[in-house]
Amino acid sequence: MSLFLSKLLPLFIYPLGLSCLLIAIALVILLWNSKRSPNATNSSRSISLFRKNRVASTLLGIALIILLLSSNEVISKWLVRSLEWQYLPNGEIPQAEAIVVLGGGTRPRIAPRPWYEVNEAGDRILYGSWLFKQGKAPLLVVTGGRAEWLGEGGNPESEDMAAIAEMLGVPKSAIIQESQSFNTRDNAVNTKQILDKRGINKILLVTSALHMPRSIQIFRKVGFESIPAPTDFLAVQNENSKGLAAVLELLPSADALKNTTNVIKEYIGLLIYQLAGWA
């Protein structure tokens, strides 16, 4: 139930959901008032409705502004950097006792897929496996479950990542799976229980750069000596923002809207976890 609520409640806080809610309210107001002016022609009725219904017009205007701002590349990149650049790598990644890779970057092996697949955040397991191959730690912990009722269902994310890590050359004996978690705090609590039995506390934490500020606080809160190892950066330093590229960044973009939404999700998640004492 908590997982269901965590997916449902924020929908109308995100830009697209909030805009749709405002538009729906405005349309209800307009439709209600149109029934109260049955004698006017369609064209005159539409014009008069917008003139007289300032509330509805204001709601539609706010919805449009929200969509335009949240889908702007310049604003989106600025918001992304506010999270991603908090834990930029400073020199060489140090040694640790284990590498912990958070889930969220794979798709299950369900037909017609021939094998496990990675999504945008698939850099997590790729980078975690690379760090292992570089000798940064003797163990690779892959953490993440998968709810049967949510999305495609299927096997735990940890199974996806373990198979990908083996394919990349990580020995099966060096991989530990944590397959019971459905959120970042569960990742931390369950992994802590597993590694405490081995006397391990110093870890390299691998997750998307956007997700790192919340994740590192949660893992440190449960007692880990956590070293951030972010990957999957959406904003880089040397972006092409000249000429036509600069003009295009001013136009609405679905990718920018998605990134803005993810930033808002992370800030809301961080706030809720801090209020709950989990970060």
PDB file of C-alpha atoms in Angstrom:
ATOM      1  CA  MET A   1       0.000   0.000   0.000  1.00  0.00           C
ATOM      2  CA  SER A   2       2.844   2.420   0.843  1.00  0.00           C
ATOM      3  CA  LEU A   3       4.396   1.769  -2.564  1.00  0.00           C
ATOM      4  CA  PHE A   4       1.032   2.413  -4.243  1.00  0.00           C
ATOM      5  CA  LEU A   5       0.559   5.708  -2.385  1.00  0.00           C
ATOM      6  CA  SER A   6       4.114   6.811  -3.132  1.00  0.00           C
ATOM      7  CA  LYS A   7       3.356   6.400  -6.847  1.00  0.00           C
ATOM      8  CA  LEU A   8      -0.119   7.947  -6.748  1.00  0.00           C
ATOM      9  CA  LEU A   9       0.079  10.936  -4.398  1.00  0.00           C
ATOM     10  CA  PRO A  10       2.794  12.971  -6.214  1.00  0.00           C
ATOM     11  CA  LEU A  11       1.038  12.795  -9.606  1.00  0.00           C
ATOM     12  CA  PHE A  12      -0.692  16.148  -9.229  1.00  0.00           C
ATOM     13  CA  ILE A  13       2.440  17.827  -7.866  1.00  0.00           C
ATOM     14  CA  TYR A  14       4.479  17.169 -11.006  1.00  0.00           C
ATOM     15  CA  PRO A  15       4.217  19.726 -13.850  1.00  0.00           C
ATOM     16  CA  LEU A  16       2.184  17.652 -16.301  1.00  0.00           C
ATOM     17  CA  GLY A  17      -0.187  16.265 -13.687  1.00  0.00           C
ATOM     18  CA  LEU A  18      -0.686  19.666 -12.059  1.00  0.00           C
ATOM     19  CA  SER A  19      -1.325  21.301 -15.429  1.00  0.00           C
ATOM     20  CA  CYS A  20      -3.889  18.640 -16.351  1.00  0.00           C
ATOM     21  CA  LEU A  21      -5.623  19.138 -13.008  1.00  0.00           C
ATOM     22  CA  LEU A  22      -5.821  22.914 -13.508  1.00  0.00           C
ATOM     23  CA  ILE A  23      -7.115  22.489 -17.065  1.00  0.00           C
ATOM     24  CA  ALA A  24      -9.744  19.990 -15.898  1.00  0.00           C
ATOM     25  CA  ILE A  25     -10.963  22.364 -13.180  1.00  0.00           C
ATOM     26  CA  ALA A  26     -11.103  25.244 -15.689  1.00  0.00           C
ATOM     27  CA  LEU A  27     -13.114  23.146 -18.157  1.00  0.00           C
ATOM     28  CA  VAL A  28     -15.574  22.131 -15.456  1.00  0.00           C
ATOM     29  CA  ILE A  29     -16.076  25.794 -14.563  1.00  0.00           C
ATOM     30  CA  LEU A  30     -16.570  26.760 -18.214  1.00  0.00           C
ATOM     31  CA  LEU A  31     -19.007  23.910 -18.864  1.00  0.00           C
ATOM     32  CA  TRP A  32     -20.993  24.743 -15.760  1.00  0.00           C
ATOM     33  CA  ASN A  33     -21.306  28.385 -16.733  1.00  0.00           C
ATOM     34  CA  SER A  34     -22.128  27.572 -20.372  1.00  0.00           C
ATOM     35  CA  LYS A  35     -25.282  25.800 -19.226  1.00  0.00           C
ATOM     36  CA  ARG A  36     -26.340  29.002 -17.536  1.00  0.00           C
ATOM     37  CA  SER A  37     -26.227  30.917 -20.885  1.00  0.00           C
ATOM     38  CA  PRO A  38     -28.368  28.714 -23.190  1.00  0.00           C
ATOM     39  CA  ASN A  39     -29.569  31.530 -25.465  1.00  0.00           C
ATOM     40  CA  ALA A  40     -26.143  32.745 -26.659  1.00  0.00           C
ATOM     41  CA  THR A  41     -24.611  31.522 -29.919  1.00  0.00           C
ATOM     42  CA  ASN A  42     -21.675  29.126 -29.732  1.00  0.00           C
ATOM     43  CA  SER A  43     -19.053  31.688 -30.763  1.00  0.00           C
ATOM     44  CA  SER A  44     -20.328  34.506 -28.578  1.00  0.00           C
ATOM     45  CA  ARG A  45     -20.832  32.083 -25.721  1.00  0.00           C
ATOM     46  CA  SER A  46     -17.202  30.917 -25.897  1.00  0.00           C
ATOM     47  CA  ILE A  47     -15.858  34.491 -25.959  1.00  0.00           C
ATOM     48  CA  SER A  48     -18.092  35.670 -23.132  1.00  0.00           C
ATOM     49  CA  LEU A  49     -17.279  32.625 -21.034  1.00  0.00           C
ATOM     50  CA  PHE A  50     -13.556  33.389 -21.077  1.00  0.00           C
ATOM     51  CA  ARG A  51     -14.176  37.083 -20.416  1.00  0.00           C
ATOM     52  CA  LYS A  52     -16.514  36.515 -17.498  1.00  0.00           C
ATOM     53  CA  ASN A  53     -14.817  33.491 -15.967  1.00  0.00           C
ATOM     54  CA  ARG A  54     -11.583  34.962 -14.756  1.00  0.00           C
ATOM     55  CA  VAL A  55     -10.948  31.981 -12.510  1.00  0.00           C
ATOM     56  CA  ALA A  56     -11.068  29.533 -15.407  1.00  0.00           C
ATOM     57  CA  SER A  57      -8.947  31.786 -17.622  1.00  0.00           C
ATOM     58  CA  THR A  58      -6.404  32.210 -14.839  1.00  0.00           C
ATOM     59  CA  LEU A  59      -6.197  28.459 -14.262  1.00  0.00           C
ATOM     60  CA  LEU A  60      -5.632  27.823 -17.976  1.00  0.00           C
ATOM     61  CA  GLY A  61      -2.960  30.512 -18.047  1.00  0.00           C
ATOM     62  CA  ILE A  62      -1.178  29.046 -15.022  1.00  0.00           C
ATOM     63  CA  ALA A  63      -1.298  25.568 -16.582  1.00  0.00           C
ATOM     64  CA  LEU A  64       0.251  26.905 -19.795  1.00  0.00           C
ATOM     65  CA  ILE A  65       2.992  28.747 -17.896  1.00  0.00           C
ATOM     66  CA  ILE A  66       3.821  25.636 -15.848  1.00  0.00           C
ATOM     67  CA  LEU A  67       4.134  23.537 -19.002  1.00  0.00           C
ATOM     68  CA  LEU A  68       6.231  26.126 -20.845  1.00  0.00           C
ATOM     69  CA  LEU A  69       8.650  26.675 -17.952  1.00  0.00           C
ATOM     70  CA  SER A  70       9.036  23.007 -16.998  1.00  0.00           C
ATOM     71  CA  SER A  71       9.637  21.972 -20.623  1.00  0.00           C
ATOM     72  CA  ASN A  72      12.279  24.652 -21.223  1.00  0.00           C
ATOM     73  CA  GLU A  73      15.759  23.167 -21.717  1.00  0.00           C
ATOM     74  CA  VAL A  74      17.578  26.042 -20.000  1.00  0.00           C
ATOM     75  CA  ILE A  75      15.476  25.836 -16.850  1.00  0.00           C
ATOM     76  CA  SER A  76      15.511  22.036 -16.874  1.00  0.00           C
ATOM     77  CA  LYS A  77      19.307  21.834 -17.110  1.00  0.00           C
ATOM     78  CA  TRP A  78      19.711  24.379 -14.328  1.00  0.00           C
ATOM     79  CA  LEU A  79      17.458  22.307 -12.079  1.00  0.00           C
ATOM     80  CA  VAL A  80      19.252  19.088 -13.001  1.00  0.00           C
ATOM     81  CA  ARG A  81      22.649  20.582 -12.174  1.00  0.00           C
ATOM     82  CA  SER A  82      21.363  21.684  -8.764  1.00  0.00           C
ATOM     83  CA  LEU A  83      21.180  17.994  -7.833  1.00  0.00           C
ATOM     84  CA  GLU A  84      23.676  16.229 -10.089  1.00  0.00           C
ATOM     85  CA  TRP A  85      26.624  18.478  -9.352  1.00  0.00           C
ATOM     86  CA  GLN A  86      26.409  18.145  -5.565  1.00  0.00           C
ATOM     87  CA  TYR A  87      28.620  15.052  -5.608  1.00  0.00           C
ATOM     88  CA  LEU A  88      30.889  15.464  -8.605  1.00  0.00           C
ATOM     89  CA  PRO A  89      33.866  13.059  -8.550  1.00  0.00           C
ATOM     90  CA  ASN A  90      36.906  14.764  -7.033  1.00  0.00           C
ATOM     91  CA  GLY A  91      39.911  12.862  -8.301  1.00  0.00           C
ATOM     92  CA  GLU A  92      40.204   9.077  -8.318  1.00  0.00           C
ATOM     93  CA  ILE A  93      37.491   6.980  -6.682  1.00  0.00           C
ATOM     94  CA  PRO A  94      38.959   5.488  -3.454  1.00  0.00           C
ATOM     95  CA  GLN A  95      38.983   1.846  -2.378  1.00  0.00           C
ATOM     96  CA  ALA A  96      36.110   0.412  -0.356  1.00  0.00           C
ATOM     97  CA  GLU A  97      34.936  -2.884   1.111  1.00  0.00           C
ATOM     98  CA  ALA A  98      31.974  -3.231  -1.252  1.00  0.00           C
ATOM     99  CA  ILE A  99      30.319  -1.545  -4.214  1.00  0.00           C
ATOM    100  CA  VAL A 100      26.565  -1.060  -3.797  1.00  0.00           C
ATOM    101  CA  VAL A 101      24.554  -0.497  -6.979  1.00  0.00           C
ATOM    102  CA  LEU A 102      20.968   0.727  -6.638  1.00  0.00           C
ATOM    103  CA  GLY A 103      18.229  -0.621  -8.898  1.00  0.00           C
ATOM    104  CA  GLY A 104      16.028   1.260 -11.322  1.00  0.00           C
ATOM    105  CA  GLY A 105      18.162   0.835 -14.428  1.00  0.00           C
ATOM    106  CA  THR A 106      16.960  -2.463 -15.902  1.00  0.00           C
ATOM    107  CA  ARG A 107      13.978  -4.155 -17.512  1.00  0.00           C
ATOM    108  CA  PRO A 108      13.039  -7.795 -16.753  1.00  0.00           C
ATOM    109  CA  ARG A 109      13.527 -10.694 -19.122  1.00  0.00           C
ATOM    110  CA  ILE A 110       9.962 -10.888 -20.438  1.00  0.00           C
ATOM    111  CA  ALA A 111       9.030 -11.936 -23.996  1.00  0.00           C
ATOM    112  CA  PRO A 112       9.664 -10.767 -26.625  1.00  0.00           C
ATOM    113  CA  ARG A 113      12.865  -9.438 -25.009  1.00  0.00           C
ATOM    114  CA  PRO A 114      15.678 -11.904 -25.685  1.00  0.00           C
ATOM    115  CA  TRP A 115      17.499 -11.025 -22.431  1.00  0.00           C
ATOM    116  CA  TYR A 116      17.654  -8.497 -19.610  1.00  0.00           C
ATOM    117  CA  GLU A 117      17.669  -4.908 -20.828  1.00  0.00           C
ATOM    118  CA  VAL A 118      18.873  -1.570 -19.486  1.00  0.00           C
ATOM    119  CA  ASN A 119      17.071   1.755 -19.552  1.00  0.00           C
ATOM    120  CA  GLU A 120      18.346   5.337 -19.163  1.00  0.00           C
ATOM    121  CA  ALA A 121      19.647   4.552 -15.663  1.00  0.00           C
ATOM    122  CA  GLY A 122      21.357   1.357 -16.857  1.00  0.00           C
ATOM    123  CA  ASP A 123      24.683   3.166 -16.425  1.00  0.00           C
ATOM    124  CA  ARG A 124      24.391   2.222 -12.747  1.00  0.00           C
ATOM    125  CA  ILE A 125      25.190  -1.463 -13.217  1.00  0.00           C
ATOM    126  CA  LEU A 126      27.623  -0.741 -16.063  1.00  0.00           C
ATOM    127  CA  TYR A 127      29.601   1.696 -13.903  1.00  0.00           C
ATOM    128  CA  GLY A 128      29.384  -0.495 -10.812  1.00  0.00           C
ATOM    129  CA  SER A 129      30.766  -3.460 -12.756  1.00  0.00           C
ATOM    130  CA  TRP A 130      33.525  -1.260 -14.206  1.00  0.00           C
ATOM    131  CA  LEU A 131      34.521  -0.109 -10.709  1.00  0.00           C
ATOM    132  CA  PHE A 132      34.723  -3.741  -9.619  1.00  0.00           C
ATOM    133  CA  LYS A 133      36.908  -4.586 -12.607  1.00  0.00           C
ATOM    134  CA  GLN A 134      39.142  -1.665 -11.604  1.00  0.00           C
ATOM    135  CA  GLY A 135      39.687  -3.352  -8.244  1.00  0.00           C
ATOM    136  CA  LYS A 136      37.847  -0.735  -6.177  1.00  0.00           C
ATOM    137  CA  ALA A 137      36.206  -3.372  -3.946  1.00  0.00           C
ATOM    138  CA  PRO A 138      36.073  -7.176  -3.677  1.00  0.00           C
ATOM    139  CA  LEU A 139      32.255  -7.373  -3.582  1.00  0.00           C
ATOM    140  CA  LEU A 140      29.455  -6.047  -5.798  1.00  0.00           C
ATOM    141  CA  VAL A 141      26.070  -5.666  -4.098  1.00  0.00           C
ATOM    142  CA  VAL A 142      23.085  -5.247  -6.442  1.00  0.00           C
ATOM    143  CA  THR A 143      19.928  -4.112  -4.700  1.00  0.00           C
ATOM    144  CA  GLY A 144      16.314  -3.834  -5.802  1.00  0.00           C
ATOM    145  CA  GLY A 145      13.101  -5.852  -5.872  1.00  0.00           C
ATOM    146  CA  ARG A 146      10.190  -5.569  -8.266  1.00  0.00           C
ATOM    147  CA  ALA A 147       6.465  -5.452  -7.414  1.00  0.00           C
ATOM    148  CA  GLU A 148       4.403  -7.941  -9.406  1.00  0.00           C
ATOM    149  CA  TRP A 149       1.442  -5.558  -9.674  1.00  0.00           C
ATOM    150  CA  LEU A 150       3.459  -2.535 -10.785  1.00  0.00           C
ATOM    151  CA  GLY A 151       4.467  -2.054 -14.429  1.00  0.00           C
ATOM    152  CA  GLU A 152       5.622  -5.238 -16.107  1.00  0.00           C
ATOM    153  CA  GLY A 153       6.293  -7.210 -12.929  1.00  0.00           C
ATOM    154  CA  GLY A 154       8.787 -10.017 -13.410  1.00  0.00           C
ATOM    155  CA  ASN A 155      11.931 -11.041 -11.548  1.00  0.00           C
ATOM    156  CA  PRO A 156      13.691  -8.759  -9.016  1.00  0.00           C
ATOM    157  CA  GLU A 157      15.899  -5.985 -10.387  1.00  0.00           C
ATOM    158  CA  SER A 158      18.818  -7.463  -8.480  1.00  0.00           C
ATOM    159  CA  GLU A 159      18.583 -10.554 -10.703  1.00  0.00           C
ATOM    160  CA  ASP A 160      18.748  -8.385 -13.833  1.00  0.00           C
ATOM    161  CA  MET A 161      21.836  -6.575 -12.572  1.00  0.00           C
ATOM    162  CA  ALA A 162      23.563  -9.740 -11.362  1.00  0.00           C
ATOM    163  CA  ALA A 163      23.210 -11.314 -14.807  1.00  0.00           C
ATOM    164  CA  ILE A 164      24.502  -8.166 -16.534  1.00  0.00           C
ATOM    165  CA  ALA A 165      27.439  -7.920 -14.107  1.00  0.00           C
ATOM    166  CA  GLU A 166      28.390 -11.551 -14.795  1.00  0.00           C
ATOM    167  CA  MET A 167      28.217 -10.882 -18.529  1.00  0.00           C
ATOM    168  CA  LEU A 168      30.611  -7.968 -17.991  1.00  0.00           C
ATOM    169  CA  GLY A 169      33.106 -10.231 -16.235  1.00  0.00           C
ATOM    170  CA  VAL A 170      32.236  -9.941 -12.541  1.00  0.00           C
ATOM    171  CA  PRO A 171      32.544 -13.396 -10.900  1.00  0.00           C
ATOM    172  CA  LYS A 172      29.286 -14.817  -9.565  1.00  0.00           C
ATOM    173  CA  SER A 173      30.988 -15.455  -6.224  1.00  0.00           C
ATOM    174  CA  ALA A 174      31.642 -11.716  -5.841  1.00  0.00           C
ATOM    175  CA  ILE A 175      28.002 -10.678  -6.397  1.00  0.00           C
ATOM    176  CA  ILE A 176      25.517 -10.271  -3.560  1.00  0.00           C
ATOM    177  CA  GLN A 177      21.841  -9.789  -4.352  1.00  0.00           C
ATOM    178  CA  GLU A 178      19.369  -7.830  -2.196  1.00  0.00           C
ATOM    179  CA  SER A 179      15.985  -8.479  -3.800  1.00  0.00           C
ATOM    180  CA  GLN A 180      13.372  -7.425  -1.240  1.00  0.00           C
ATOM    181  CA  SER A 181      13.477  -3.622  -1.434  1.00  0.00           C
ATOM    182  CA  PHE A 182      11.025  -1.324  -3.234  1.00  0.00           C
ATOM    183  CA  ASN A 183      12.455   2.092  -2.355  1.00  0.00           C
ATOM    184  CA  THR A 184      15.781   3.711  -1.543  1.00  0.00           C
ATOM    185  CA  ARG A 185      15.434   3.419   2.217  1.00  0.00           C
ATOM    186  CA  ASP A 186      14.668  -0.293   1.925  1.00  0.00           C
ATOM    187  CA  ASN A 187      17.784  -0.559  -0.259  1.00  0.00           C
ATOM    188  CA  ALA A 188      19.845   0.944   2.549  1.00  0.00           C
ATOM    189  CA  VAL A 189      18.268  -0.936   5.477  1.00  0.00           C
ATOM    190  CA  ASN A 190      18.349  -4.353   3.783  1.00  0.00           C
ATOM    191  CA  THR A 191      21.879  -3.888   2.458  1.00  0.00           C
ATOM    192  CA  LYS A 192      23.041  -2.813   5.912  1.00  0.00           C
ATOM    193  CA  GLN A 193      21.673  -6.019   7.413  1.00  0.00           C
ATOM    194  CA  ILE A 194      23.435  -8.131   4.778  1.00  0.00           C
ATOM    195  CA  LEU A 195      26.810  -6.410   5.006  1.00  0.00           C
ATOM    196  CA  ASP A 196      26.822  -6.135   8.805  1.00  0.00           C
ATOM    197  CA  LYS A 197      27.016  -9.938   8.911  1.00  0.00           C
ATOM    198  CA  ARG A 198      30.235  -9.691   6.914  1.00  0.00           C
ATOM    199  CA  GLY A 199      31.642  -6.857   8.990  1.00  0.00           C
ATOM    200  CA  ILE A 200      31.489  -4.463   6.017  1.00  0.00           C
ATOM    201  CA  ASN A 201      30.709  -0.772   6.485  1.00  0.00           C
ATOM    202  CA  LYS A 202      32.729   1.216   3.918  1.00  0.00           C
ATOM    203  CA  ILE A 203      30.995   1.221   0.543  1.00  0.00           C
ATOM    204  CA  LEU A 204      31.042   2.889  -2.829  1.00  0.00           C
ATOM    205  CA  LEU A 205      27.460   3.918  -3.553  1.00  0.00           C
ATOM    206  CA  VAL A 206      26.585   3.815  -7.245  1.00  0.00           C
ATOM    207  CA  THR A 207      23.406   5.429  -8.532  1.00  0.00           C
ATOM    208  CA  SER A 208      22.298   8.095 -10.998  1.00  0.00           C
ATOM    209  CA  ALA A 209      23.773  11.526 -10.268  1.00  0.00           C
ATOM    210  CA  LEU A 210      20.244  12.960  -9.970  1.00  0.00           C
ATOM    211  CA  HIS A 211      19.399  10.350  -7.337  1.00  0.00           C
ATOM    212  CA  MET A 212      22.668  10.637  -5.388  1.00  0.00           C
ATOM    213  CA  PRO A 213      21.865  13.515  -2.946  1.00  0.00           C
ATOM    214  CA  ARG A 214      18.897  11.604  -1.505  1.00  0.00           C
ATOM    215  CA  SER A 215      20.580   8.206  -1.653  1.00  0.00           C
ATOM    216  CA  ILE A 216      23.842   9.180   0.034  1.00  0.00           C
ATOM    217  CA  GLN A 217      21.990  10.782   2.952  1.00  0.00           C
ATOM    218  CA  ILE A 218      19.831   7.687   3.432  1.00  0.00           C
ATOM    219  CA  PHE A 219      22.770   5.271   3.374  1.00  0.00           C
ATOM    220  CA  ARG A 220      24.774   7.420   5.775  1.00  0.00           C
ATOM    221  CA  LYS A 221      21.736   7.661   8.048  1.00  0.00           C
ATOM    222  CA  VAL A 222      21.608   3.876   8.489  1.00  0.00           C
ATOM    223  CA  GLY A 223      25.282   3.874   9.439  1.00  0.00           C
ATOM    224  CA  PHE A 224      27.264   3.222   6.264  1.00  0.00           C
ATOM    225  CA  GLU A 225      30.532   4.990   5.553  1.00  0.00           C
ATOM    226  CA  SER A 226      29.336   5.856   2.066  1.00  0.00           C
ATOM    227  CA  ILE A 227      31.475   7.229  -0.733  1.00  0.00           C
ATOM    228  CA  PRO A 228      29.402   8.635  -3.631  1.00  0.00           C
ATOM    229  CA  ALA A 229      30.151   7.220  -7.075  1.00  0.00           C
ATOM    230  CA  PRO A 230      27.549   8.932  -9.292  1.00  0.00           C
ATOM    231  CA  THR A 231      26.895   8.045 -12.915  1.00  0.00           C
ATOM    232  CA  ASP A 232      24.152   8.587 -15.532  1.00  0.00           C
ATOM    233  CA  PHE A 233      24.705  12.355 -15.724  1.00  0.00           C
ATOM    234  CA  LEU A 234      22.063  14.306 -17.655  1.00  0.00           C
ATOM    235  CA  ALA A 235      23.931  17.636 -17.492  1.00  0.00           C
ATOM    236  CA  VAL A 236      27.564  17.896 -18.548  1.00  0.00           C
ATOM    237  CA  GLN A 237      30.044  20.783 -18.510  1.00  0.00           C
ATOM    238  CA  ASN A 238      30.762  21.296 -22.202  1.00  0.00           C
ATOM    239  CA  GLU A 239      27.334  21.411 -23.790  1.00  0.00           C
ATOM    240  CA  ASN A 240      26.778  22.841 -27.265  1.00  0.00           C
ATOM    241  CA  SER A 241      24.758  25.985 -26.503  1.00  0.00           C
ATOM    242  CA  LYS A 242      25.752  28.158 -29.454  1.00  0.00           C
ATOM    243  CA  GLY A 243      23.947  29.255 -32.605  1.00  0.00           C
ATOM    244  CA  LEU A 244      20.888  27.213 -33.496  1.00  0.00           C
ATOM    245  CA  ALA A 245      21.405  24.974 -30.459  1.00  0.00           C
ATOM    246  CA  ALA A 246      20.803  27.956 -28.172  1.00  0.00           C
ATOM    247  CA  VAL A 247      17.598  28.789 -30.056  1.00  0.00           C
ATOM    248  CA  LEU A 248      16.327  25.222 -29.856  1.00  0.00           C
ATOM    249  CA  GLU A 249      16.854  25.200 -26.082  1.00  0.00           C
ATOM    250  CA  LEU A 250      14.203  27.900 -25.795  1.00  0.00           C
ATOM    251  CA  LEU A 251      11.560  25.663 -27.388  1.00  0.00           C
ATOM    252  CA  PRO A 252       9.435  23.262 -25.319  1.00  0.00           C
ATOM    253  CA  SER A 253      10.923  19.778 -25.081  1.00  0.00           C
ATOM    254  CA  ALA A 254       9.436  16.506 -23.840  1.00  0.00           C
ATOM    255  CA  ASP A 255      12.860  15.474 -22.514  1.00  0.00           C
ATOM    256  CA  ALA A 256      13.165  18.732 -20.578  1.00  0.00           C
ATOM    257  CA  LEU A 257       9.702  18.188 -19.088  1.00  0.00           C
ATOM    258  CA  LYS A 258      10.697  14.668 -18.041  1.00  0.00           C
ATOM    259  CA  ASN A 259      13.941  15.865 -16.447  1.00  0.00           C
ATOM    260  CA  THR A 260      12.207  18.707 -14.611  1.00  0.00           C
ATOM    261  CA  THR A 261       9.655  16.230 -13.285  1.00  0.00           C
ATOM    262  CA  ASN A 262      12.414  13.915 -12.049  1.00  0.00           C
ATOM    263  CA  VAL A 263      14.147  16.813 -10.287  1.00  0.00           C
ATOM    264  CA  ILE A 264      10.921  17.767  -8.512  1.00  0.00           C
ATOM    265  CA  LYS A 265      10.417  14.107  -7.579  1.00  0.00           C
ATOM    266  CA  GLU A 266      13.879  13.986  -6.001  1.00  0.00           C
ATOM    267  CA  TYR A 267      13.404  17.198  -4.002  1.00  0.00           C
ATOM    268  CA  ILE A 268      10.003  16.021  -2.751  1.00  0.00           C
ATOM    269  CA  GLY A 269      11.447  12.607  -1.885  1.00  0.00           C
ATOM    270  CA  LEU A 270      14.363  14.192  -0.026  1.00  0.00           C
ATOM    271  CA  LEU A 271      12.005  16.442   1.939  1.00  0.00           C
ATOM    272  CA  ILE A 272       9.713  13.561   2.894  1.00  0.00           C
ATOM    273  CA  TYR A 273      12.648  11.354   3.923  1.00  0.00           C
ATOM    274  CA  GLN A 274      14.124  14.146   6.041  1.00  0.00           C
ATOM    275  CA  LEU A 275      10.782  14.781   7.747  1.00  0.00           C
ATOM    276  CA  ALA A 276      10.516  11.045   8.447  1.00  0.00           C
ATOM    277  CA  GLY A 277      14.052  10.999   9.860  1.00  0.00           C
ATOM    278  CA  TRP A 278      15.347   8.687   7.146  1.00  0.00           C
ATOM    279  CA  ALA A 279      17.849  11.111   5.590  1.00  0.00           C
TER     280      ALA A 279
END
